[in-house]
Amino acid sequence: MVWTDTDPMVSIKDLHKSFGSLEVLKGVSMDIMKGEVICIIGPSGSGKSTLIRCVNALNNFQSGSILVEGQEVNDPDLDKLELRKKVGMVFQQYNLFPHKTAIENIMMAPLLVLKDKKEDVERLARGLIKKVRLEGKEDSYPGELSGGQQQRVAIARSLAMNPDVMLFDEVTAALDPETVNEVLQTIRDLAEDGMTCILVTHEMGFAREVADHIYFTDRGVIVEHGPPATFFDAAKDPRTIAFLGQIL
Ligand code: ADP
Ligand code: MG
């Protein structure tokens, strides 16, 4: 069957993942359509990071299936580089190269991995700097930037590979409160441009505003999910209600 963009961009079915004898994901399923923004919330240790790391093959898994644009991620013949060109990921720790400027950080992967021409890559990187609202910071080193600014460089670096899907794993969790909003604004801009996004986040206001669908995970299962209005105002499962009660 040929994948078309009316099929799910990412389709996760009955995913099981263990680390040794510890079963971390116990049958997780979800579909994400092109242009959708989904948020995954849940207590620490519930398997959120493990789940999204499976989507770009940073984790393997024992059973179930993940299709990205119709391609099975667990297929041993899969070209992981091709997958990671399609699926960008941004982490809590942005890990920029400290001895490279903002624009050099953004240019590295297209130059080294895609082997694109330098002038084209530089034009692309300047556009991305603008997109993440960092004009004027092109030549700054990470140490000269705030946490929020560094995280926006990290997002631009990921976008430089021209992904179809972006994964965000608690990208604002390590930031000073005053810089959280600028990073959320960048993600909001991406979502408005139609980027397909899977976010693990504790920013409930943001999730309510931007997400098309919210998933609540606890101990490796999806306990409850729905559109934000239903999810936040009419949660049914006691575990969801208890979690929201703590965090809101
Ligand atoms: P969350 O992101 O929801 O906080 P994680 O997916 O990071 O949860 O972790 C889920 C469980 O898997 C935790 O019990 C964690 O200790 C365990 N875990 C995560 N990564 C590894 C690993 N590489 N090796 C062993 N256990 C792991
Ligand atoms: Mg995590």
PDB file of C-alpha atoms and ligand atoms in Angstrom:
ATOM      1  CA  MET A   1       0.000   0.000   0.000  1.00  0.00           C
ATOM      2  CA  VAL A   2       1.330   3.416  -0.915  1.00  0.00           C
ATOM      3  CA  TRP A   3       1.259   6.018   1.826  1.00  0.00           C
ATOM      4  CA  THR A   4      -0.462   9.323   1.026  1.00  0.00           C
ATOM      5  CA  ASP A   5      -0.718  12.339   3.289  1.00  0.00           C
ATOM      6  CA  THR A   6      -4.352  11.610   4.084  1.00  0.00           C
ATOM      7  CA  ASP A   7      -3.070   8.518   5.932  1.00  0.00           C
ATOM      8  CA  PRO A   8      -1.619   9.054   9.428  1.00  0.00           C
ATOM      9  CA  MET A   9       1.799  10.699   9.339  1.00  0.00           C
ATOM     10  CA  VAL A  10       2.713   8.642  12.387  1.00  0.00           C
ATOM     11  CA  SER A  11       0.758   5.535  13.324  1.00  0.00           C
ATOM     12  CA  ILE A  12       1.606   3.752  16.562  1.00  0.00           C
ATOM     13  CA  LYS A  13      -0.101   0.420  17.222  1.00  0.00           C
ATOM     14  CA  ASP A  14       0.020  -1.683  20.379  1.00  0.00           C
ATOM     15  CA  LEU A  15       3.571  -0.644  21.167  1.00  0.00           C
ATOM     16  CA  HIS A  16       5.393  -2.669  23.824  1.00  0.00           C
ATOM     17  CA  LYS A  17       8.809  -1.651  25.041  1.00  0.00           C
ATOM     18  CA  SER A  18      10.891  -3.084  27.881  1.00  0.00           C
ATOM     19  CA  PHE A  19      14.264  -2.244  29.309  1.00  0.00           C
ATOM     20  CA  GLY A  20      15.402  -5.651  30.549  1.00  0.00           C
ATOM     21  CA  SER A  21      12.585  -6.957  32.729  1.00  0.00           C
ATOM     22  CA  LEU A  22      11.030  -3.506  33.147  1.00  0.00           C
ATOM     23  CA  GLU A  23       8.086  -3.084  30.813  1.00  0.00           C
ATOM     24  CA  VAL A  24       7.843   0.645  30.161  1.00  0.00           C
ATOM     25  CA  LEU A  25       5.259   0.772  27.358  1.00  0.00           C
ATOM     26  CA  LYS A  26       2.379  -1.676  27.643  1.00  0.00           C
ATOM     27  CA  GLY A  27       0.402  -1.441  24.439  1.00  0.00           C
ATOM     28  CA  VAL A  28       0.334   2.180  23.331  1.00  0.00           C
ATOM     29  CA  SER A  29      -1.558   3.221  20.196  1.00  0.00           C
ATOM     30  CA  MET A  30      -2.056   6.615  18.587  1.00  0.00           C
ATOM     31  CA  ASP A  31      -2.372   8.140  15.125  1.00  0.00           C
ATOM     32  CA  ILE A  32      -1.111  11.578  14.184  1.00  0.00           C
ATOM     33  CA  MET A  33      -2.309  13.163  10.959  1.00  0.00           C
ATOM     34  CA  LYS A  34      -0.359  15.637   8.864  1.00  0.00           C
ATOM     35  CA  GLY A  35      -0.466  19.097  10.420  1.00  0.00           C
ATOM     36  CA  GLU A  36      -1.741  17.890  13.780  1.00  0.00           C
ATOM     37  CA  VAL A  37      -0.250  18.891  17.093  1.00  0.00           C
ATOM     38  CA  ILE A  38      -0.543  16.322  19.828  1.00  0.00           C
ATOM     39  CA  CYS A  39       0.570  16.666  23.425  1.00  0.00           C
ATOM     40  CA  ILE A  40       1.540  13.804  25.680  1.00  0.00           C
ATOM     41  CA  ILE A  41       1.310  14.496  29.376  1.00  0.00           C
ATOM     42  CA  GLY A  42       1.697  12.324  32.417  1.00  0.00           C
ATOM     43  CA  PRO A  43       3.722  11.715  35.556  1.00  0.00           C
ATOM     44  CA  SER A  44       7.483  11.334  35.504  1.00  0.00           C
ATOM     45  CA  GLY A  45       8.526   7.802  34.628  1.00  0.00           C
ATOM     46  CA  SER A  46       5.313   6.991  32.765  1.00  0.00           C
ATOM     47  CA  GLY A  47       7.161   6.312  29.493  1.00  0.00           C
ATOM     48  CA  LYS A  48       6.658   9.578  27.583  1.00  0.00           C
ATOM     49  CA  SER A  49      10.280  10.007  26.523  1.00  0.00           C
ATOM     50  CA  THR A  50      10.625   6.335  25.717  1.00  0.00           C
ATOM     51  CA  LEU A  51       7.556   6.546  23.493  1.00  0.00           C
ATOM     52  CA  ILE A  52       8.705   9.470  21.392  1.00  0.00           C
ATOM     53  CA  ARG A  53      12.263   8.132  21.204  1.00  0.00           C
ATOM     54  CA  CYS A  54      10.796   5.018  19.585  1.00  0.00           C
ATOM     55  CA  VAL A  55       9.310   7.196  16.828  1.00  0.00           C
ATOM     56  CA  ASN A  56      12.714   8.198  15.466  1.00  0.00           C
ATOM     57  CA  ALA A  57      14.379   4.894  16.345  1.00  0.00           C
ATOM     58  CA  LEU A  58      16.479   6.193  19.227  1.00  0.00           C
ATOM     59  CA  ASN A  59      14.858   3.318  21.119  1.00  0.00           C
ATOM     60  CA  ASN A  60      14.003  -0.047  19.636  1.00  0.00           C
ATOM     61  CA  PHE A  61      10.895  -1.886  20.821  1.00  0.00           C
ATOM     62  CA  GLN A  62       9.829  -5.495  21.288  1.00  0.00           C
ATOM     63  CA  SER A  63       6.411  -5.603  19.668  1.00  0.00           C
ATOM     64  CA  GLY A  64       3.779  -3.524  17.992  1.00  0.00           C
ATOM     65  CA  SER A  65       4.353  -1.174  15.134  1.00  0.00           C
ATOM     66  CA  ILE A  66       5.256   2.420  14.358  1.00  0.00           C
ATOM     67  CA  LEU A  67       4.722   3.634  10.831  1.00  0.00           C
ATOM     68  CA  VAL A  68       6.169   7.003   9.830  1.00  0.00           C
ATOM     69  CA  GLU A  69       4.731   8.009   6.469  1.00  0.00           C
ATOM     70  CA  GLY A  70       3.848   4.359   6.024  1.00  0.00           C
ATOM     71  CA  GLN A  71       7.340   3.040   6.783  1.00  0.00           C
ATOM     72  CA  GLU A  72       7.927   0.614   9.666  1.00  0.00           C
ATOM     73  CA  VAL A  73      10.424   2.125  12.072  1.00  0.00           C
ATOM     74  CA  ASN A  74      11.360  -1.264  13.566  1.00  0.00           C
ATOM     75  CA  ASP A  75      12.288  -2.716  10.176  1.00  0.00           C
ATOM     76  CA  PRO A  76      15.943  -3.761  10.478  1.00  0.00           C
ATOM     77  CA  ASP A  77      16.508  -2.648   6.886  1.00  0.00           C
ATOM     78  CA  LEU A  78      15.230   0.850   7.588  1.00  0.00           C
ATOM     79  CA  ASP A  79      17.730   3.608   6.821  1.00  0.00           C
ATOM     80  CA  LYS A  80      17.827   5.490  10.128  1.00  0.00           C
ATOM     81  CA  LEU A  81      19.327   8.549   8.530  1.00  0.00           C
ATOM     82  CA  GLU A  82      16.395   8.762   6.113  1.00  0.00           C
ATOM     83  CA  LEU A  83      14.004   8.392   9.065  1.00  0.00           C
ATOM     84  CA  ARG A  84      15.753  11.122  11.051  1.00  0.00           C
ATOM     85  CA  LYS A  85      15.604  13.481   8.088  1.00  0.00           C
ATOM     86  CA  LYS A  86      11.829  13.091   8.245  1.00  0.00           C
ATOM     87  CA  VAL A  87      11.511  13.187  12.029  1.00  0.00           C
ATOM     88  CA  GLY A  88      13.253  16.017  13.858  1.00  0.00           C
ATOM     89  CA  MET A  89      13.697  15.900  17.622  1.00  0.00           C
ATOM     90  CA  VAL A  90      14.401  18.533  20.238  1.00  0.00           C
ATOM     91  CA  PHE A  91      15.320  17.615  23.804  1.00  0.00           C
ATOM     92  CA  GLN A  92      15.221  19.293  27.181  1.00  0.00           C
ATOM     93  CA  GLN A  93      19.019  19.662  26.983  1.00  0.00           C
ATOM     94  CA  TYR A  94      19.731  21.526  23.780  1.00  0.00           C
ATOM     95  CA  ASN A  95      23.406  20.434  23.494  1.00  0.00           C
ATOM     96  CA  LEU A  96      24.564  23.030  21.001  1.00  0.00           C
ATOM     97  CA  PHE A  97      28.208  22.944  19.992  1.00  0.00           C
ATOM     98  CA  PRO A  98      29.709  25.548  22.338  1.00  0.00           C
ATOM     99  CA  HIS A  99      32.527  26.593  19.987  1.00  0.00           C
ATOM    100  CA  LYS A 100      30.208  27.191  17.055  1.00  0.00           C
ATOM    101  CA  THR A 101      28.010  30.224  16.574  1.00  0.00           C
ATOM    102  CA  ALA A 102      24.231  30.028  16.363  1.00  0.00           C
ATOM    103  CA  ILE A 103      24.262  30.014  12.583  1.00  0.00           C
ATOM    104  CA  GLU A 104      27.120  27.491  12.411  1.00  0.00           C
ATOM    105  CA  ASN A 105      25.186  25.159  14.705  1.00  0.00           C
ATOM    106  CA  ILE A 106      22.202  25.380  12.367  1.00  0.00           C
ATOM    107  CA  MET A 107      24.321  24.857   9.249  1.00  0.00           C
ATOM    108  CA  MET A 108      26.241  21.803  10.426  1.00  0.00           C
ATOM    109  CA  ALA A 109      23.857  18.962   9.607  1.00  0.00           C
ATOM    110  CA  PRO A 110      22.878  20.162   6.129  1.00  0.00           C
ATOM    111  CA  LEU A 111      26.565  20.719   5.300  1.00  0.00           C
ATOM    112  CA  LEU A 112      27.942  17.501   6.774  1.00  0.00           C
ATOM    113  CA  VAL A 113      25.038  15.086   6.429  1.00  0.00           C
ATOM    114  CA  LEU A 114      23.172  16.322   3.372  1.00  0.00           C
ATOM    115  CA  LYS A 115      26.337  17.773   1.776  1.00  0.00           C
ATOM    116  CA  ASP A 116      24.365  20.735   0.485  1.00  0.00           C
ATOM    117  CA  LYS A 117      26.150  23.749  -0.990  1.00  0.00           C
ATOM    118  CA  LYS A 118      27.418  26.239   1.589  1.00  0.00           C
ATOM    119  CA  GLU A 119      25.685  29.294   0.144  1.00  0.00           C
ATOM    120  CA  ASP A 120      22.344  27.459  -0.010  1.00  0.00           C
ATOM    121  CA  VAL A 121      22.746  26.224   3.562  1.00  0.00           C
ATOM    122  CA  GLU A 122      23.602  29.695   4.770  1.00  0.00           C
ATOM    123  CA  ARG A 123      20.520  31.164   3.113  1.00  0.00           C
ATOM    124  CA  LEU A 124      18.405  28.424   4.706  1.00  0.00           C
ATOM    125  CA  ALA A 125      19.988  29.037   8.131  1.00  0.00           C
ATOM    126  CA  ARG A 126      19.354  32.794   7.927  1.00  0.00           C
ATOM    127  CA  GLY A 127      15.718  32.072   7.137  1.00  0.00           C
ATOM    128  CA  LEU A 128      15.488  29.742  10.113  1.00  0.00           C
ATOM    129  CA  ILE A 129      17.101  32.293  12.431  1.00  0.00           C
ATOM    130  CA  LYS A 130      14.334  34.659  11.386  1.00  0.00           C
ATOM    131  CA  LYS A 131      11.681  32.004  11.857  1.00  0.00           C
ATOM    132  CA  VAL A 132      12.739  31.409  15.463  1.00  0.00           C
ATOM    133  CA  ARG A 133      12.953  35.189  15.986  1.00  0.00           C
ATOM    134  CA  LEU A 134      16.694  35.396  16.620  1.00  0.00           C
ATOM    135  CA  GLU A 135      17.734  37.982  14.060  1.00  0.00           C
ATOM    136  CA  GLY A 136      20.939  39.638  15.213  1.00  0.00           C
ATOM    137  CA  LYS A 137      22.102  36.545  17.121  1.00  0.00           C
ATOM    138  CA  GLU A 138      23.505  34.700  14.082  1.00  0.00           C
ATOM    139  CA  ASP A 139      27.099  35.097  15.226  1.00  0.00           C
ATOM    140  CA  SER A 140      26.554  34.645  18.958  1.00  0.00           C
ATOM    141  CA  TYR A 141      28.002  31.607  20.707  1.00  0.00           C
ATOM    142  CA  PRO A 142      25.686  29.442  22.845  1.00  0.00           C
ATOM    143  CA  GLY A 143      27.326  30.783  26.020  1.00  0.00           C
ATOM    144  CA  GLU A 144      26.229  34.280  25.015  1.00  0.00           C
ATOM    145  CA  LEU A 145      22.586  33.267  24.644  1.00  0.00           C
ATOM    146  CA  SER A 146      19.845  32.686  27.227  1.00  0.00           C
ATOM    147  CA  GLY A 147      18.467  29.190  27.682  1.00  0.00           C
ATOM    148  CA  GLY A 148      15.383  30.088  25.666  1.00  0.00           C
ATOM    149  CA  GLN A 149      17.501  31.502  22.859  1.00  0.00           C
ATOM    150  CA  GLN A 150      19.691  28.399  22.813  1.00  0.00           C
ATOM    151  CA  GLN A 151      16.638  26.205  22.686  1.00  0.00           C
ATOM    152  CA  ARG A 152      15.350  28.191  19.706  1.00  0.00           C
ATOM    153  CA  VAL A 153      18.694  27.644  17.971  1.00  0.00           C
ATOM    154  CA  ALA A 154      18.276  23.929  18.701  1.00  0.00           C
ATOM    155  CA  ILE A 155      14.813  24.012  17.128  1.00  0.00           C
ATOM    156  CA  ALA A 156      16.192  25.832  14.066  1.00  0.00           C
ATOM    157  CA  ARG A 157      19.012  23.274  13.852  1.00  0.00           C
ATOM    158  CA  SER A 158      16.455  20.501  13.734  1.00  0.00           C
ATOM    159  CA  LEU A 159      14.334  22.352  11.150  1.00  0.00           C
ATOM    160  CA  ALA A 160      17.408  22.712   8.927  1.00  0.00           C
ATOM    161  CA  MET A 161      16.969  19.071   7.918  1.00  0.00           C
ATOM    162  CA  ASN A 162      13.498  19.961   6.630  1.00  0.00           C
ATOM    163  CA  PRO A 163      11.592  17.383   8.693  1.00  0.00           C
ATOM    164  CA  ASP A 164       7.959  16.416   8.161  1.00  0.00           C
ATOM    165  CA  VAL A 165       7.359  15.716  11.852  1.00  0.00           C
ATOM    166  CA  MET A 166       8.868  17.339  14.939  1.00  0.00           C
ATOM    167  CA  LEU A 167       9.208  15.652  18.329  1.00  0.00           C
ATOM    168  CA  PHE A 168       9.638  17.883  21.380  1.00  0.00           C
ATOM    169  CA  ASP A 169      10.569  16.272  24.688  1.00  0.00           C
ATOM    170  CA  GLU A 170       9.924  18.714  27.550  1.00  0.00           C
ATOM    171  CA  VAL A 171      11.843  21.396  25.697  1.00  0.00           C
ATOM    172  CA  THR A 172      10.922  24.121  28.185  1.00  0.00           C
ATOM    173  CA  ALA A 173      11.408  22.109  31.376  1.00  0.00           C
ATOM    174  CA  ALA A 174      14.986  23.284  32.025  1.00  0.00           C
ATOM    175  CA  LEU A 175      14.412  26.940  31.136  1.00  0.00           C
ATOM    176  CA  ASP A 176      14.095  30.005  33.308  1.00  0.00           C
ATOM    177  CA  PRO A 177      10.411  30.911  33.525  1.00  0.00           C
ATOM    178  CA  GLU A 178      10.902  34.185  31.652  1.00  0.00           C
ATOM    179  CA  THR A 179      12.257  32.403  28.575  1.00  0.00           C
ATOM    180  CA  VAL A 180       9.674  29.611  28.426  1.00  0.00           C
ATOM    181  CA  ASN A 181       7.163  31.701  26.507  1.00  0.00           C
ATOM    182  CA  GLU A 182       9.515  32.601  23.674  1.00  0.00           C
ATOM    183  CA  VAL A 183      10.166  28.901  23.031  1.00  0.00           C
ATOM    184  CA  LEU A 184       6.456  28.112  23.202  1.00  0.00           C
ATOM    185  CA  GLN A 185       5.881  30.958  20.726  1.00  0.00           C
ATOM    186  CA  THR A 186       8.332  29.315  18.307  1.00  0.00           C
ATOM    187  CA  ILE A 187       6.435  26.041  18.555  1.00  0.00           C
ATOM    188  CA  ARG A 188       3.135  27.885  18.153  1.00  0.00           C
ATOM    189  CA  ASP A 189       4.514  29.511  14.963  1.00  0.00           C
ATOM    190  CA  LEU A 190       5.541  26.103  13.629  1.00  0.00           C
ATOM    191  CA  ALA A 191       2.140  24.646  14.404  1.00  0.00           C
ATOM    192  CA  GLU A 192       0.446  27.544  12.617  1.00  0.00           C
ATOM    193  CA  ASP A 193       2.654  26.875   9.591  1.00  0.00           C
ATOM    194  CA  GLY A 194       1.234  23.347   9.545  1.00  0.00           C
ATOM    195  CA  MET A 195       4.149  21.393  11.022  1.00  0.00           C
ATOM    196  CA  THR A 196       3.126  18.038  12.468  1.00  0.00           C
ATOM    197  CA  CYS A 197       4.229  18.091  16.108  1.00  0.00           C
ATOM    198  CA  ILE A 198       4.360  15.557  18.923  1.00  0.00           C
ATOM    199  CA  LEU A 199       5.103  17.268  22.208  1.00  0.00           C
ATOM    200  CA  VAL A 200       5.763  15.943  25.655  1.00  0.00           C
ATOM    201  CA  THR A 201       5.031  18.888  27.903  1.00  0.00           C
ATOM    202  CA  HIS A 202       3.936  20.043  31.324  1.00  0.00           C
ATOM    203  CA  GLU A 203       2.760  23.388  29.933  1.00  0.00           C
ATOM    204  CA  MET A 204      -0.955  22.793  30.307  1.00  0.00           C
ATOM    205  CA  GLY A 205      -2.064  26.236  29.141  1.00  0.00           C
ATOM    206  CA  PHE A 206      -0.061  25.790  25.976  1.00  0.00           C
ATOM    207  CA  ALA A 207      -1.361  22.256  25.440  1.00  0.00           C
ATOM    208  CA  ARG A 208      -4.929  23.432  25.801  1.00  0.00           C
ATOM    209  CA  GLU A 209      -4.421  26.265  23.354  1.00  0.00           C
ATOM    210  CA  VAL A 210      -2.274  24.609  20.660  1.00  0.00           C
ATOM    211  CA  ALA A 211      -2.911  20.849  20.756  1.00  0.00           C
ATOM    212  CA  ASP A 212      -5.468  19.124  18.568  1.00  0.00           C
ATOM    213  CA  HIS A 213      -5.393  16.115  20.851  1.00  0.00           C
ATOM    214  CA  ILE A 214      -4.046  15.340  24.323  1.00  0.00           C
ATOM    215  CA  TYR A 215      -2.866  11.943  25.550  1.00  0.00           C
ATOM    216  CA  PHE A 216      -2.431  11.212  29.237  1.00  0.00           C
ATOM    217  CA  THR A 217      -0.027   8.362  30.018  1.00  0.00           C
ATOM    218  CA  ASP A 218       0.517   6.604  33.303  1.00  0.00           C
ATOM    219  CA  ARG A 219       2.811   3.616  33.867  1.00  0.00           C
ATOM    220  CA  GLY A 220       3.126   2.778  30.217  1.00  0.00           C
ATOM    221  CA  VAL A 221      -0.490   2.995  29.138  1.00  0.00           C
ATOM    222  CA  ILE A 222      -2.652   5.723  27.679  1.00  0.00           C
ATOM    223  CA  VAL A 223      -5.188   6.259  30.391  1.00  0.00           C
ATOM    224  CA  GLU A 224      -7.257   8.885  28.660  1.00  0.00           C
ATOM    225  CA  HIS A 225      -7.148  11.037  25.541  1.00  0.00           C
ATOM    226  CA  GLY A 226      -9.241  13.580  23.723  1.00  0.00           C
ATOM    227  CA  PRO A 227      -9.402  17.083  22.315  1.00  0.00           C
ATOM    228  CA  PRO A 228      -8.276  19.694  24.859  1.00  0.00           C
ATOM    229  CA  ALA A 229     -11.738  20.945  25.789  1.00  0.00           C
ATOM    230  CA  THR A 230     -12.964  17.456  26.645  1.00  0.00           C
ATOM    231  CA  PHE A 231      -9.706  16.406  28.193  1.00  0.00           C
ATOM    232  CA  PHE A 232      -9.227  19.347  30.540  1.00  0.00           C
ATOM    233  CA  ASP A 233     -12.838  20.047  31.429  1.00  0.00           C
ATOM    234  CA  ALA A 234     -14.297  16.569  31.516  1.00  0.00           C
ATOM    235  CA  ALA A 235     -11.502  14.138  32.396  1.00  0.00           C
ATOM    236  CA  LYS A 236     -13.038  10.907  33.638  1.00  0.00           C
ATOM    237  CA  ASP A 237     -10.233   8.670  34.841  1.00  0.00           C
ATOM    238  CA  PRO A 238      -9.266   9.249  38.494  1.00  0.00           C
ATOM    239  CA  ARG A 239      -5.550   9.142  37.564  1.00  0.00           C
ATOM    240  CA  THR A 240      -6.007  11.981  35.067  1.00  0.00           C
ATOM    241  CA  ILE A 241      -8.069  13.984  37.504  1.00  0.00           C
ATOM    242  CA  ALA A 242      -5.476  13.534  40.252  1.00  0.00           C
ATOM    243  CA  PHE A 243      -2.642  14.559  37.908  1.00  0.00           C
ATOM    244  CA  LEU A 244      -4.458  17.627  36.628  1.00  0.00           C
ATOM    245  CA  GLY A 245      -5.359  18.523  40.181  1.00  0.00           C
ATOM    246  CA  GLN A 246      -1.675  18.607  41.118  1.00  0.00           C
ATOM    247  CA  ILE A 247      -0.439  20.480  38.112  1.00  0.00           C
ATOM    248  CA  LEU A 248      -3.125  23.046  37.281  1.00  0.00           C
TER     249      LEU A 248
HETATM  250  P1  ADP B   1       9.029   9.871  31.305  1.00  0.00           P
HETATM  251  O1  ADP B   1       9.637  10.516  30.095  1.00  0.00           O
HETATM  252  O2  ADP B   1       7.547   9.747  31.232  1.00  0.00           O
HETATM  253  O3  ADP B   1       9.459  10.534  32.580  1.00  0.00           O
HETATM  254  P2  ADP B   1      10.751   7.661  30.595  1.00  0.00           P
HETATM  255  O4  ADP B   1      10.262   7.205  29.275  1.00  0.00           O
HETATM  256  O5  ADP B   1      11.975   8.491  30.621  1.00  0.00           O
HETATM  257  O6  ADP B   1       9.558   8.376  31.368  1.00  0.00           O
HETATM  258  O7  ADP B   1      11.045   6.413  31.520  1.00  0.00           O
HETATM  259  C1  ADP B   1      10.095   5.388  31.726  1.00  0.00           C
HETATM  260  C2  ADP B   1      10.733   4.293  32.575  1.00  0.00           C
HETATM  261  O8  ADP B   1      11.766   3.681  31.804  1.00  0.00           O
HETATM  262  C3  ADP B   1      11.385   4.796  33.846  1.00  0.00           C
HETATM  263  O9  ADP B   1      11.161   3.830  34.839  1.00  0.00           O
HETATM  264  C4  ADP B   1      12.842   4.852  33.485  1.00  0.00           C
HETATM  265  O10 ADP B   1      13.654   4.676  34.614  1.00  0.00           O
HETATM  266  C5  ADP B   1      12.990   3.704  32.509  1.00  0.00           C
HETATM  267  N1  ADP B   1      14.063   3.919  31.516  1.00  0.00           N
HETATM  268  C6  ADP B   1      14.119   4.930  30.609  1.00  0.00           C
HETATM  269  N2  ADP B   1      15.204   4.809  29.829  1.00  0.00           N
HETATM  270  C7  ADP B   1      15.870   3.702  30.250  1.00  0.00           C
HETATM  271  C8  ADP B   1      17.069   3.039  29.843  1.00  0.00           C
HETATM  272  N3  ADP B   1      17.792   3.507  28.827  1.00  0.00           N
HETATM  273  N4  ADP B   1      17.423   1.927  30.508  1.00  0.00           N
HETATM  274  C9  ADP B   1      16.673   1.438  31.517  1.00  0.00           C
HETATM  275  N5  ADP B   1      15.527   2.010  31.948  1.00  0.00           N
HETATM  276  C10 ADP B   1      15.117   3.126  31.332  1.00  0.00           C
HETATM  277 MG    MG B   2      10.820  12.193  29.894  1.00  0.00          MG
END
